[in-house]
Short mmCIF file of C-alpha atoms in Angstrom, two decimals:
data_model
loop_
_atom_site.label_atom_id
_atom_site.label_comp_id
_atom_site.label_asym_id
_atom_site.label_seq_id
_atom_site.Cartn_x
_atom_site.Cartn_y
_atom_site.Cartn_z
CA MET I 519 86.90 -76.10 107.86
CA LYS I 520 90.45 -75.63 109.26
CA ARG I 521 93.26 -74.56 106.65
CA THR I 522 97.02 -74.88 107.67
CA ALA I 523 99.59 -73.58 105.53
CA VAL I 524 102.52 -75.74 104.28
CA ASN I 525 105.77 -73.50 103.32
CA PRO I 526 108.91 -75.33 103.26
CA TRP I 527 110.38 -72.10 102.03
CA ASP I 528 109.00 -68.23 102.23
CA TRP I 529 109.44 -67.28 99.08
CA SER I 530 106.09 -67.75 97.95
CA LEU I 531 104.60 -65.75 100.71
CA LYS I 532 106.35 -62.67 99.04
CA LEU I 533 104.32 -63.03 95.88
CA GLY I 534 100.82 -63.78 98.26
CA TYR I 535 100.73 -67.54 98.00
CA ASN I 536 101.07 -70.93 100.09
CA GLN I 537 102.94 -73.92 98.66
CA ALA I 538 100.21 -75.78 99.98
CA GLU I 539 97.41 -75.94 102.33
CA VAL I 540 96.04 -78.88 104.46
CA ILE I 541 92.19 -78.66 104.28
CA GLU I 542 90.31 -80.45 107.31
CA GLY I 543 86.78 -80.35 108.27
CA ALA I 544 85.60 -79.30 104.51
CA THR I 545 81.84 -80.45 103.77
CA ARG I 546 81.58 -78.92 100.42
CA GLN I 547 83.82 -78.31 97.43
CA VAL I 548 83.06 -75.81 94.24
CA ILE I 549 85.16 -76.33 91.32
CA CYS I 550 85.07 -73.14 88.87
CA ALA I 551 85.76 -72.73 85.23
CA GLY I 552 88.07 -70.33 84.17
CA GLN I 553 86.94 -66.85 84.79
CA THR I 554 87.58 -64.30 82.05
CA ALA I 555 86.83 -60.72 81.41
CA VAL I 556 83.57 -61.01 79.54
CA ASP I 557 80.53 -59.40 80.22
CA GLY I 558 76.97 -61.12 80.81
CA ASP I 559 76.56 -61.98 77.47
CA GLY I 560 80.08 -63.55 77.13
CA ASN I 561 81.40 -60.62 75.25
CA PRO I 562 85.39 -59.86 75.93
CA GLN I 563 86.10 -56.31 77.66
CA HIS I 564 88.74 -54.24 78.22
CA PRO I 565 91.09 -54.98 74.76
CA GLY I 566 94.54 -54.87 75.23
CA ASP I 567 94.18 -53.65 78.95
CA MET I 568 95.44 -56.42 81.32
CA ARG I 569 95.02 -54.74 84.52
CA GLY I 570 90.97 -54.20 83.40
CA GLN I 571 90.89 -57.98 82.56
CA ILE I 572 92.13 -59.35 85.75
CA ASN I 573 89.82 -56.90 87.61
CA LEU I 574 86.73 -58.22 85.69
CA ALA I 575 87.86 -61.75 85.71
CA LEU I 576 88.11 -61.58 89.37
CA ASP I 577 84.56 -59.87 89.61
CA ASN I 578 83.39 -62.62 87.69
CA LEU I 579 85.06 -65.27 89.97
CA GLU I 580 83.45 -63.91 92.81
CA ALA I 581 80.22 -63.91 91.17
CA VAL I 582 80.39 -67.41 90.68
CA LEU I 583 81.40 -68.03 94.16
CA LYS I 584 78.58 -66.06 95.69
CA ASP I 585 75.90 -68.15 93.55
CA ALA I 586 77.71 -71.02 95.05
CA ARG I 587 77.53 -69.08 98.76
CA MET I 588 80.74 -68.92 99.26
CA ASP I 589 83.42 -66.30 98.50
CA VAL I 590 87.11 -65.86 98.09
CA SER I 591 87.92 -66.85 101.64
CA ASN I 592 86.96 -69.90 100.70
CA VAL I 593 89.26 -70.37 97.64
CA THR I 594 91.87 -72.93 98.28
CA LYS I 595 93.58 -73.38 94.99
CA LEU I 596 94.08 -71.10 91.90
CA GLY I 597 95.19 -71.74 88.33
CA VAL I 598 96.14 -68.53 86.52
CA TYR I 599 96.49 -68.61 82.34
CA VAL I 600 98.01 -65.30 80.93
CA THR I 601 98.98 -64.27 77.46
CA ASP I 602 102.04 -61.94 79.17
CA VAL I 603 103.59 -63.24 82.38
CA ASP I 604 105.29 -60.31 82.69
CA GLU I 605 102.44 -57.71 82.57
CA ALA I 606 100.24 -60.05 84.34
CA LEU I 607 102.68 -59.78 87.63
CA LYS I 608 102.45 -55.99 87.48
CA ASN I 609 98.98 -56.05 88.11
CA PHE I 610 99.03 -58.78 90.98
CA ASP I 611 98.33 -56.12 93.38
CA LEU I 612 94.60 -56.57 92.26
CA MET I 613 95.00 -60.21 93.61
CA GLY I 614 96.14 -59.17 97.00
CA ALA I 615 93.46 -56.61 97.26
CA ARG I 616 91.12 -59.20 96.86
CA PHE I 617 92.57 -62.01 98.74
CA GLY I 618 94.75 -60.15 101.28
CA PRO I 619 91.32 -58.65 103.07
CA HIS I 620 90.15 -62.42 103.77
CA GLN I 621 93.63 -63.31 105.17
CA VAL I 622 94.29 -66.11 102.67
CA ALA I 623 96.89 -66.79 100.31
CA PRO I 624 95.47 -70.35 98.42
CA PRO I 625 98.02 -72.46 96.26
CA MET I 626 98.32 -71.10 92.92
CA THR I 627 100.08 -71.98 89.60
CA LEU I 628 100.90 -69.12 86.98
CA ILE I 629 101.08 -70.32 83.54
CA GLY I 630 101.86 -67.98 80.53
CA VAL I 631 99.96 -69.24 77.09
CA THR I 632 100.10 -68.47 73.47
CA ARG I 633 96.38 -67.61 73.59
CA LEU I 634 93.15 -67.87 75.48
CA ALA I 635 90.10 -69.37 74.00
CA ILE I 636 88.58 -66.00 72.77
CA PRO I 637 90.64 -63.86 70.99
CA GLY I 638 91.81 -60.61 72.90
CA LEU I 639 91.70 -62.19 76.45
CA LEU I 640 94.74 -61.95 78.01
CA PHE I 641 94.02 -63.30 81.63
CA GLU I 642 91.89 -66.45 83.14
CA ILE I 643 91.57 -67.35 86.51
CA GLU I 644 90.13 -70.86 87.65
CA ALA I 645 89.65 -71.85 91.10
CA THR I 646 88.58 -74.41 93.45
CA ALA I 647 86.61 -73.23 97.12
CA THR I 648 85.76 -75.68 99.91
CA ALA I 649 83.65 -74.83 103.02
#
């Protein structure tokens, strides 16, 4: 698979994502449901802790990708839903820590919401991965 970044402007690069990517030669695609800060039984973890919730949601995303025989280097699109955009952005270094070592900056949308499906959750991330 070949990824070519499309960035008519460079401002998004400073935030860790490309405006778009052209994907060529892909043979498999995985569409992941939104991952949140829940344990293996679906119980919310890290109440009131945005950083802890982002970290666990990313752990859960990586677990789903691994089960599909992929990793974050295969992610080609992210959707992020948060109950507090400012608090989430303060902790986005966690996103860079996960995606940066793989040298990928998938296009991303960050949306502020009133609440998520399970009360107490602050952060949810969905992904499309391509190989």
